[in-house]
GROMACS .gro file of C-alpha atoms in nm:
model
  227
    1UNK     CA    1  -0.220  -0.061  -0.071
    2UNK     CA    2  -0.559  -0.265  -0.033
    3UNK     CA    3  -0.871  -0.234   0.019
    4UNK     CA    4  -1.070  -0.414   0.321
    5UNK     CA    5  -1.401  -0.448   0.464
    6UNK     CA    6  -1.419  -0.469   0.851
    7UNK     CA    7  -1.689  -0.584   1.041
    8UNK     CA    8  -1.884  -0.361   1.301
    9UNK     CA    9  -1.902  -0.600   1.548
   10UNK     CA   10  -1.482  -0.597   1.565
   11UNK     CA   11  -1.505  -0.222   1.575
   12UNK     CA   12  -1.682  -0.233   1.899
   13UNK     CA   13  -1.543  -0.484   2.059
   14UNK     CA   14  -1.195  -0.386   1.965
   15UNK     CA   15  -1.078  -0.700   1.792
   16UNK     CA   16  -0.905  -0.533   1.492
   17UNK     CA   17  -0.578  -0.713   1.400
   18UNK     CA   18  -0.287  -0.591   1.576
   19UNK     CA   19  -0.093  -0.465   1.247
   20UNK     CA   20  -0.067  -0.076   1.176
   21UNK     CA   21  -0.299   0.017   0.893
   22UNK     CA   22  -0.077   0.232   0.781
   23UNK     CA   23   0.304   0.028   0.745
   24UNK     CA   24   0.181  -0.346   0.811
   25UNK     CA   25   0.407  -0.351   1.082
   26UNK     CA   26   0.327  -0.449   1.461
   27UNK     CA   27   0.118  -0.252   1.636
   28UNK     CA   28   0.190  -0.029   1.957
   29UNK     CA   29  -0.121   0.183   2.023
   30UNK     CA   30  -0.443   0.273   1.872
   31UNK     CA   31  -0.581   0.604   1.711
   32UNK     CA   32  -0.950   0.706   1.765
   33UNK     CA   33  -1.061   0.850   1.412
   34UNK     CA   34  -1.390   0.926   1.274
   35UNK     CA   35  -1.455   0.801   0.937
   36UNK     CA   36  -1.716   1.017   0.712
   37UNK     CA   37  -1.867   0.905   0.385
   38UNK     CA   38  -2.002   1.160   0.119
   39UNK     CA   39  -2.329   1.070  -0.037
   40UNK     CA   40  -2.267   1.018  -0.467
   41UNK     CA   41  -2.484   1.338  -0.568
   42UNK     CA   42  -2.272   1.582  -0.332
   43UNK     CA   43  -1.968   1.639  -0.602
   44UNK     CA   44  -2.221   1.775  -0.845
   45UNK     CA   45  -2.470   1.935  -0.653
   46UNK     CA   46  -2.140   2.110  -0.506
   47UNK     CA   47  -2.017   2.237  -0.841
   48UNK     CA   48  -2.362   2.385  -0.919
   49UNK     CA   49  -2.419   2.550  -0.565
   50UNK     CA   50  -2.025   2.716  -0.610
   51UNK     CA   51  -2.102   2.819  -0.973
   52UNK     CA   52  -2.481   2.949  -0.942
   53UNK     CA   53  -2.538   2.982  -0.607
   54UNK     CA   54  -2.479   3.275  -0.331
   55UNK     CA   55  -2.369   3.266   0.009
   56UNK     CA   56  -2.624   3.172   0.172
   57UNK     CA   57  -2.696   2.861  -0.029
   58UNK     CA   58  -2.336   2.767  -0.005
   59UNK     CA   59  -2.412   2.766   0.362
   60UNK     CA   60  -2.697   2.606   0.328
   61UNK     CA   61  -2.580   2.314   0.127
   62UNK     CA   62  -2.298   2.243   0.407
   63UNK     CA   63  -2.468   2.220   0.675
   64UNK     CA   64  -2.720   1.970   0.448
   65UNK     CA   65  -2.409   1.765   0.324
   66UNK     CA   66  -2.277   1.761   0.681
   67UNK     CA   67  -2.605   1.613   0.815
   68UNK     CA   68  -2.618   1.350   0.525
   69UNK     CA   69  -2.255   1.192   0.580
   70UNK     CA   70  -2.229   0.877   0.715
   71UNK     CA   71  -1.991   0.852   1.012
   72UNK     CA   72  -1.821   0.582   1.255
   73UNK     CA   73  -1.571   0.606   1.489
   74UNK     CA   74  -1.279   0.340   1.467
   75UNK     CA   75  -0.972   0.316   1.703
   76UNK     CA   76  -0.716   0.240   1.430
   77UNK     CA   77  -0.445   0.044   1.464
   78UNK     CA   78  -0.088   0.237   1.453
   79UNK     CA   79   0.301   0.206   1.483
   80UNK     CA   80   0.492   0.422   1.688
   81UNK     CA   81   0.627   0.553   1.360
   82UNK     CA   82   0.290   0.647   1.240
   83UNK     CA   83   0.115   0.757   1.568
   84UNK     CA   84   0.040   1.121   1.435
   85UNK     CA   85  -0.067   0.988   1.067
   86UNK     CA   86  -0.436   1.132   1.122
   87UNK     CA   87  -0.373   1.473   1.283
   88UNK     CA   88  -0.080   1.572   1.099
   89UNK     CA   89  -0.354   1.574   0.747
   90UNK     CA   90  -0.584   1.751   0.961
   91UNK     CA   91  -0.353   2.000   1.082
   92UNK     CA   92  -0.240   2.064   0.708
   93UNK     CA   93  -0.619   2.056   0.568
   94UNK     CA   94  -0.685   2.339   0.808
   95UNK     CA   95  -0.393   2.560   0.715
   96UNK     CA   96  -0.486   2.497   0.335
   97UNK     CA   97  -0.806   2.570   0.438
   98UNK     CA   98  -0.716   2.891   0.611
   99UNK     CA   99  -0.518   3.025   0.279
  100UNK     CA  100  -0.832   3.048   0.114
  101UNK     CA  101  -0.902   3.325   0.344
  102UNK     CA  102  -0.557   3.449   0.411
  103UNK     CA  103  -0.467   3.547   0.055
  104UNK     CA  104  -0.721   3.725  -0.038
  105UNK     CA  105  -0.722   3.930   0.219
  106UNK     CA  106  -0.349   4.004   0.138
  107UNK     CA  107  -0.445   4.055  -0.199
  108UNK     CA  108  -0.700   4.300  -0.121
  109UNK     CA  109  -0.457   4.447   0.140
  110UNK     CA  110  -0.179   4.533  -0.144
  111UNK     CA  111  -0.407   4.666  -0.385
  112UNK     CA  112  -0.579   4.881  -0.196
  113UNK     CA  113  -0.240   5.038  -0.126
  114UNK     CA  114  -0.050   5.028  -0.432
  115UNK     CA  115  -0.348   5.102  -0.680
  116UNK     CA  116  -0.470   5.445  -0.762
  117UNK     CA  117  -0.666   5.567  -0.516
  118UNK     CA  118  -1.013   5.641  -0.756
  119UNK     CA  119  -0.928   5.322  -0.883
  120UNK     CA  120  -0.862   5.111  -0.540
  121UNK     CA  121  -1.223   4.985  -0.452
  122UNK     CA  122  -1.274   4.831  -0.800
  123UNK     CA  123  -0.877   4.693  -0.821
  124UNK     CA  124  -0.971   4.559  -0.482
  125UNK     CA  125  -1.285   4.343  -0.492
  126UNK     CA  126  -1.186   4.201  -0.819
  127UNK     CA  127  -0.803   4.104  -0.719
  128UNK     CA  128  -1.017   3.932  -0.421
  129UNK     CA  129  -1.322   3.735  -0.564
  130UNK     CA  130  -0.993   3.647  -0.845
  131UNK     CA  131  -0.716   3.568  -0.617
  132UNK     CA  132  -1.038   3.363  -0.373
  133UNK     CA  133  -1.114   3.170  -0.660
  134UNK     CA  134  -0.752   3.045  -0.763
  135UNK     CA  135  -0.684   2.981  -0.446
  136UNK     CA  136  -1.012   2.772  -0.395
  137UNK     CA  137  -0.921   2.584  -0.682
  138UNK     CA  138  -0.562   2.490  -0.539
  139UNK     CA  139  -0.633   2.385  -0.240
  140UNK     CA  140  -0.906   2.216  -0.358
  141UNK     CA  141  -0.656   2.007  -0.570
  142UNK     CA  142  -0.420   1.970  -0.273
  143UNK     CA  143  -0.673   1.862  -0.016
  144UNK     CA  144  -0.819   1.619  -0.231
  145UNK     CA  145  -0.489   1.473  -0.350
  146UNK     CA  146  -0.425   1.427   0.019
  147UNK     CA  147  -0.721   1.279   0.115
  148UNK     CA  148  -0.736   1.003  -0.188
  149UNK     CA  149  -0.386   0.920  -0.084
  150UNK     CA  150  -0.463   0.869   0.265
  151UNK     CA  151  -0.689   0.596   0.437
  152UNK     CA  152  -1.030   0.669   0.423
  153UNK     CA  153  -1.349   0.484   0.411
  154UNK     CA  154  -1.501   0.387   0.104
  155UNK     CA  155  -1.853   0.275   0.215
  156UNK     CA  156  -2.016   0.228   0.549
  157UNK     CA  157  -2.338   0.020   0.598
  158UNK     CA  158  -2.522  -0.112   0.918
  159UNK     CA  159  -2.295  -0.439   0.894
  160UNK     CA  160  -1.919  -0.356   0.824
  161UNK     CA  161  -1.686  -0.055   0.665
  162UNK     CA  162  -1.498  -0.054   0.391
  163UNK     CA  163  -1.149   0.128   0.413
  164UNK     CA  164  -0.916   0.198   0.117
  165UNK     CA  165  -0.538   0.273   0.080
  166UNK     CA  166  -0.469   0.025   0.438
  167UNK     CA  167  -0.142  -0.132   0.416
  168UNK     CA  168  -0.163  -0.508   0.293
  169UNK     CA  169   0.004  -0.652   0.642
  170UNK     CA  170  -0.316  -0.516   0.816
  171UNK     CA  171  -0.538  -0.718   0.481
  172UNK     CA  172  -0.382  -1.032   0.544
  173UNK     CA  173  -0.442  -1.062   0.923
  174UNK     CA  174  -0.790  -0.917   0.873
  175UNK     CA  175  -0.885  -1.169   0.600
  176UNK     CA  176  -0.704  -1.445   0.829
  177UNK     CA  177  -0.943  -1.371   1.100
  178UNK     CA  178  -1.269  -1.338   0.858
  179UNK     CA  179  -1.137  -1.681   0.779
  180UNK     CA  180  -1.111  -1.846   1.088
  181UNK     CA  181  -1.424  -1.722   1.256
  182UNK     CA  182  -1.673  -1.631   0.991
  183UNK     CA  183  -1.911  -1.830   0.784
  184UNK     CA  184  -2.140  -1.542   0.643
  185UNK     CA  185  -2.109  -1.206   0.561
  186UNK     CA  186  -2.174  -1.122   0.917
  187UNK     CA  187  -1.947  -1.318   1.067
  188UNK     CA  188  -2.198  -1.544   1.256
  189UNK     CA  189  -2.147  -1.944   1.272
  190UNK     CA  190  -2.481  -2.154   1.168
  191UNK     CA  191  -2.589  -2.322   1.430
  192UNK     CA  192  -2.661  -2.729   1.407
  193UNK     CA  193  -2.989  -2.792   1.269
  194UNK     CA  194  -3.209  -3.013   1.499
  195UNK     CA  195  -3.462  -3.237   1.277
  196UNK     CA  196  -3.757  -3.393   1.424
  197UNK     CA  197  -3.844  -3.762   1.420
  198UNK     CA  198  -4.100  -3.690   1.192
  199UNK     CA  199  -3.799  -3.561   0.929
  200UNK     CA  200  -3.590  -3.895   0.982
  201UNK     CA  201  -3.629  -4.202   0.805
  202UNK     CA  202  -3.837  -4.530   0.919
  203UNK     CA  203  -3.513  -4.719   0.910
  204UNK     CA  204  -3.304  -4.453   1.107
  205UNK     CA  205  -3.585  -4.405   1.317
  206UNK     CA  206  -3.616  -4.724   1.497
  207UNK     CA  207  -3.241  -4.758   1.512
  208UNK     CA  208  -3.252  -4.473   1.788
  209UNK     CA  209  -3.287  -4.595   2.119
  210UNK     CA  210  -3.529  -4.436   2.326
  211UNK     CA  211  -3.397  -4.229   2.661
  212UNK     CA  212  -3.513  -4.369   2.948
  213UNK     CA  213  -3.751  -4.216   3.195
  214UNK     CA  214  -3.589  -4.102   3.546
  215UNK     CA  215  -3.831  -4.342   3.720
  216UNK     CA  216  -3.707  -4.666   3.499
  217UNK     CA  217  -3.330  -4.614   3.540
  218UNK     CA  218  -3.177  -4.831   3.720
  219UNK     CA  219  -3.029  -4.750   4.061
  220UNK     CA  220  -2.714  -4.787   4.211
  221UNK     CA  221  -2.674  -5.005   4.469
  222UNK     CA  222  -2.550  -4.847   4.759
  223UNK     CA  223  -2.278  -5.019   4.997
  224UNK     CA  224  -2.387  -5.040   5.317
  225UNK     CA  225  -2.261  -4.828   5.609
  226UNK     CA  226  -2.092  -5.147   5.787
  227UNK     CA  227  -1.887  -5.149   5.459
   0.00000   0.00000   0.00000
């Protein structure tokens, strides 16, 4: 798998090779998906919200982190084969996410029937804060197993993206087309530079011949009519 830095400008005009990012094969359709980029300090401000925080700051800290991600919208490149890469992870992130909910609920469920009943409340809200917290912790493990496996963009800036784990027959024809039309980093040709007389030297200078004025050109001589 490689890594590869695509400009904007291709993104919105839709110039992207016509290789699936996925195989390196050709090409059938594209797949709209939205790229999202995590700031550095979220991991361990993340940890310490989960450990020492409550609730509320939980909350709070998502909707912060989800306000702080960068974002861009690509229309990706895909196979036939691979048409449902995207939403089949997302479909499977959401039921992973769901479990996190869904077992402890079971958990609390069972021992509130099968413990003793002065005993139930206390079995039950510490088989659920235990049985939330392992399960937080594997899916955690899962989902982000998934995700560094998958394509996914590395860094995202004003003038390109960076994607990671993209097939290398998509690299190639992207790095043959930064090739062929791009002298800079942005992918814009430098235009001839125009000196002024005053730049050139004597000698060159009075080998150029000077244009004439419209008024001293000399005219065609027009046939007459009788010819």
């Amino acid at each position: 798998m490689a890594r590869v830095r695509i400009r904007r400008r291709d993104i919105e005009a839709e110039r992207l090779p016509h290789v699936c990012m996925v195989c390196g094969d050709d090409a059938t359709t594209t797949v709209q998906k939205t790229f999202a980029v995590t700031p550095a300090w979220a991991g361990v401000v993340g940890l310490l919200v989960l450990c020492v925080g409550n609730l509320l700051g939980i909350i709070i800290y998502m909707i912060v982190l989800e306000s702080v991600k960068q974002r861009i919208s690509i229309g990706v490149p895909v196979c036939e084969r691979h048409r449902g890469y995207f939403s089949k992870r997302a479909i499977f992130r959401a039921i992973l996410t769901a479990l996190c909910f869904i077992v402890p609920a079971v958990v609390v469920v069972a021992a509130i029937i099968f413990a003793d009943e002065r005993e139930a409340p206390m079995v039950a809200i510490l088989s659920g804060i235990l049985s939330f917290a392992v399960t937080l912790i594997v899916v955690a493990v899962i989902v982000s197993t998934i995700h560094n496996g998958s394509i996914r963009a590395e860094e995202i800036d004003d003038r390109s993206v960076t994607l990671v784990k993209v097939a290398e027959g998509f690299d190639h024809a992207a790095s043959e087309r930064r090739e062929y039309d791009d002298d800079s980093d942005e992918g814009i040709r430098p235009r001839r530079i125009i000196r002024s007389s005053e730049d050139v030297s004597p000698e060159r200078r009075e080998s150029f011949r000077e244009r004439p004025d419209e008024e001293d050109r000399p005219r065609r001589r027009r046939q007459a009519d009788e010819d």
